[in-house]
C-alpha positions as a LaTeX table, in Angstrom:
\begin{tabular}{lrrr}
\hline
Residue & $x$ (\AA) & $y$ (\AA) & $z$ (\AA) \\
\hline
Unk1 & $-34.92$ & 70.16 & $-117.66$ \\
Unk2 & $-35.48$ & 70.73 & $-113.85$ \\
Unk3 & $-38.85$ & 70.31 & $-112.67$ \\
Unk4 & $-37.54$ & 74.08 & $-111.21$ \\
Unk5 & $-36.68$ & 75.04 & $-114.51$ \\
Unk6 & $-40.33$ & 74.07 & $-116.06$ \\
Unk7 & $-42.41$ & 77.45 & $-117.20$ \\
Unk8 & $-45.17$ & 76.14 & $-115.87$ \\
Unk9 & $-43.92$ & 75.46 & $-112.17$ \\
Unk10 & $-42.08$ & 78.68 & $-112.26$ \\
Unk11 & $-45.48$ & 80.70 & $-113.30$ \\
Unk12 & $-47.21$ & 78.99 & $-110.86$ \\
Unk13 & $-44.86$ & 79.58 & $-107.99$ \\
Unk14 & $-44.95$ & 83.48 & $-109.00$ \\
Unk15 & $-48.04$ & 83.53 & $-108.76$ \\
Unk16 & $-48.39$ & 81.50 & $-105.51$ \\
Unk17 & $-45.98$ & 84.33 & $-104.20$ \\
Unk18 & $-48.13$ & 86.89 & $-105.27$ \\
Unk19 & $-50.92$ & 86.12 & $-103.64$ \\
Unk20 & $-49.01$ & 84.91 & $-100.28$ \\
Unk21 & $-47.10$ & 88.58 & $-100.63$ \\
Unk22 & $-50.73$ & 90.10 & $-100.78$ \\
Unk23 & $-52.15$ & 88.04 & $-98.12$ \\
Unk24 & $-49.31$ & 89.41 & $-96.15$ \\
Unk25 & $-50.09$ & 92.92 & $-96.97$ \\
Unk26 & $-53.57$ & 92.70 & $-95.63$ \\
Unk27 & $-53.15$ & 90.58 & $-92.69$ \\
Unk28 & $-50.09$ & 93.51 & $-91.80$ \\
Unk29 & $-52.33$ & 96.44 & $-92.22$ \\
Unk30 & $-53.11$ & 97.69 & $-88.87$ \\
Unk31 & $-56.50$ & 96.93 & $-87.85$ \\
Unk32 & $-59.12$ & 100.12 & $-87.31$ \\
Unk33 & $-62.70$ & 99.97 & $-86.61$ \\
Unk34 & $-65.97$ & 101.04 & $-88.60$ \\
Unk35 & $-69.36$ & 101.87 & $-88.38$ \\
Unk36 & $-72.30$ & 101.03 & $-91.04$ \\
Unk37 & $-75.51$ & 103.02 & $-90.95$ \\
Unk38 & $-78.10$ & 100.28 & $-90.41$ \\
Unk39 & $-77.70$ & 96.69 & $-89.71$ \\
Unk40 & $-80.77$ & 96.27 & $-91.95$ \\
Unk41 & $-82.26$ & 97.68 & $-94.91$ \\
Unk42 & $-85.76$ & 96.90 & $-95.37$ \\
Unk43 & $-87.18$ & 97.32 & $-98.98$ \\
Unk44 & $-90.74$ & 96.70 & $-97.76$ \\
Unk45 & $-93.10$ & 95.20 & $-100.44$ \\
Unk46 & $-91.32$ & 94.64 & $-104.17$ \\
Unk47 & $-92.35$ & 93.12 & $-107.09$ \\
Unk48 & $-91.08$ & 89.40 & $-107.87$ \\
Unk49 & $-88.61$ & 89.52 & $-110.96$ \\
Unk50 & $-87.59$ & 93.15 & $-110.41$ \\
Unk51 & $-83.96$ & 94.80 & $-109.41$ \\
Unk52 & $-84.11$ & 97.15 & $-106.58$ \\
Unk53 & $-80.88$ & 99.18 & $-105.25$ \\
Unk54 & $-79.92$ & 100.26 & $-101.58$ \\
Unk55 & $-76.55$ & 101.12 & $-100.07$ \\
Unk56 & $-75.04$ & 100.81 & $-96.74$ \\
Unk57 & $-72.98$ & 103.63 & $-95.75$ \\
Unk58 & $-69.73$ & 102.63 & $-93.55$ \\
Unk59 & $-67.56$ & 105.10 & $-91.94$ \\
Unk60 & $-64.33$ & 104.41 & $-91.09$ \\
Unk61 & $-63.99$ & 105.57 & $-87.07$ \\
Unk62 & $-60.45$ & 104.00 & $-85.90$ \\
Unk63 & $-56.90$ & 105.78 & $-87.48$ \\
Unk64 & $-55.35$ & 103.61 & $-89.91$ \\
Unk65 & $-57.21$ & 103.38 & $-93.08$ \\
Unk66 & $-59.80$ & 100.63 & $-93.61$ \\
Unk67 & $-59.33$ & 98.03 & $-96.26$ \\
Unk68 & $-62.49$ & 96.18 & $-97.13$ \\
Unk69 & $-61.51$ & 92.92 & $-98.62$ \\
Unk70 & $-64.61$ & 91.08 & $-99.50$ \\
Unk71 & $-68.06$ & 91.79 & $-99.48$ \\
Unk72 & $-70.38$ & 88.94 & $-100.36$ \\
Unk73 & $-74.18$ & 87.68 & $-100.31$ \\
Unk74 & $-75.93$ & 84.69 & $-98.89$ \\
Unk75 & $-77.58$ & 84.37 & $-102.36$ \\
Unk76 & $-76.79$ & 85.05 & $-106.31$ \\
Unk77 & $-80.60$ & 87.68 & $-106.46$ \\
Unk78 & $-78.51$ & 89.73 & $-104.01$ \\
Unk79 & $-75.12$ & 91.70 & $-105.77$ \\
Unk80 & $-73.58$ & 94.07 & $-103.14$ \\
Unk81 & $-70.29$ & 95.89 & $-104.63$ \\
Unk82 & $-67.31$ & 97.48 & $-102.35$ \\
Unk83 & $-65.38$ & 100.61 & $-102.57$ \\
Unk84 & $-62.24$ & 100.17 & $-104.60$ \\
Unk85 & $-59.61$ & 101.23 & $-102.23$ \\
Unk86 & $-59.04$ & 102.15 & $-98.48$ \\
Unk87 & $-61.57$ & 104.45 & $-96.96$ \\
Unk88 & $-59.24$ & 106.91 & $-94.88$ \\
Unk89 & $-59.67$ & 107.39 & $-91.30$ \\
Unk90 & $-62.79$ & 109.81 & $-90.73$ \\
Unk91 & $-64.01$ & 109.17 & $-94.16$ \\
Unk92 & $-67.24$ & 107.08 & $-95.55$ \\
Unk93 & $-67.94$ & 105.02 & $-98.56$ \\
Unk94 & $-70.74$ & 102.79 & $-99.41$ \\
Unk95 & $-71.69$ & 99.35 & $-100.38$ \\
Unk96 & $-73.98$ & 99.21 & $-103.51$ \\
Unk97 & $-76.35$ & 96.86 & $-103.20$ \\
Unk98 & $-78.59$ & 95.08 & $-105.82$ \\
Unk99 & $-81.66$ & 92.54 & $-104.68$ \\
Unk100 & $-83.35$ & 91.28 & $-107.49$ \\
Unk101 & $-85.81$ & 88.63 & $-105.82$ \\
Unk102 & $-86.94$ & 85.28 & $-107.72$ \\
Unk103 & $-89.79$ & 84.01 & $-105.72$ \\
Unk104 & $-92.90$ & 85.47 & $-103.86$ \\
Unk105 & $-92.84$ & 85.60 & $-99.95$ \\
Unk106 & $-91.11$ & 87.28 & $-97.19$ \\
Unk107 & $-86.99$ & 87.48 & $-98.03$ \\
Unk108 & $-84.14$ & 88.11 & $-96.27$ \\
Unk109 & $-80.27$ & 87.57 & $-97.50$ \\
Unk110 & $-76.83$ & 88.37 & $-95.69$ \\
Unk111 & $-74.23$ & 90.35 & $-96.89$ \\
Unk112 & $-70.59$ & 89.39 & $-95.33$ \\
Unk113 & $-68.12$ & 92.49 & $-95.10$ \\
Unk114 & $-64.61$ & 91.02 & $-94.50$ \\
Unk115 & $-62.70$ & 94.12 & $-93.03$ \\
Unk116 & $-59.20$ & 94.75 & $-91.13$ \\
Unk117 & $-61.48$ & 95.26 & $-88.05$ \\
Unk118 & $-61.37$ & 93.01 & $-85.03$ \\
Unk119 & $-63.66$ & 90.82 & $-85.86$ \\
Unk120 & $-63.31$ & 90.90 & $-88.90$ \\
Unk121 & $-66.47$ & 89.46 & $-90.80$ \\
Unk122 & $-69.29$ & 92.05 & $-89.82$ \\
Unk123 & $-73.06$ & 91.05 & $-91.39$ \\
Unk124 & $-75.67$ & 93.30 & $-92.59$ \\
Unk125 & $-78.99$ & 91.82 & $-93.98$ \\
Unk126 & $-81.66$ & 93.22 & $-97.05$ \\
Unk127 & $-85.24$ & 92.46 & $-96.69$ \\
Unk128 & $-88.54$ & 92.43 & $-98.60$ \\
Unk129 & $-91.80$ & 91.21 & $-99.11$ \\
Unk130 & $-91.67$ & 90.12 & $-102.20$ \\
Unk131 & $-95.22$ & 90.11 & $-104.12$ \\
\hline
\end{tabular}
């Protein structure tokens, strides 16, 4: 048997394909631009140990549609999700995100949006004073 031939080269090259193919995809899509509500949400005081939930609201302002590709925190207390699928030109979604501090003090985490904007990483931060 060809090392070609092997299952287990040949799965692994699909799937290196498949993700090179979708890499491709996203890197083609036309970039547009956005807009997010506030750069900062600020929870004010919150109790140590306890979830709290805010959103950021982004609004897609160029004309192709915009593809958010990842959206991640500095830190695992902080879980921000992303809309499933483009957000059309002219249209708004919003990032769900929960902040679920584990330690007393002022806090303040990051949340990276990875976007076909120019740039494309965009930061937005959550704050609290956590008691």
């Amino acid at each position: 048997m060809e090392v070609a031939d092997d299952p287990e080269t040949v799965k692994a090259n699909e799937q290196a394909l498949k993700e090179l193919k979708e890499q491709q995809r996203i890197e083609a899509a036309s970039t547009t631009s956005m807009t997010i509500d506030k750069e900062i949400h600020d929870f004010g005081k919150v109790v140590d140990g306890v979830e709290n939930h805010c959103s950021f609201t982004v609004t897609n302002t160029g004309d192709k549609p915009l593809v958010l590709s990842d959206v991640k925190a500095s830190c695992g207390c902080t879980t921000p999700s992303k809309p499933e699928g483009p957000i059309a030109p002219g249209k708004s979604d919003k990032i769900e995100v929960g902040f679920k501090p584990n330690g007393k003090g002022v806090s303040e985490k990051t949340i990276t949006i990875t976007a076909n904007t120019d740039p494309r990483i965009t930061v937005v931060k959550v704050k609290a004073d956590v008691q």
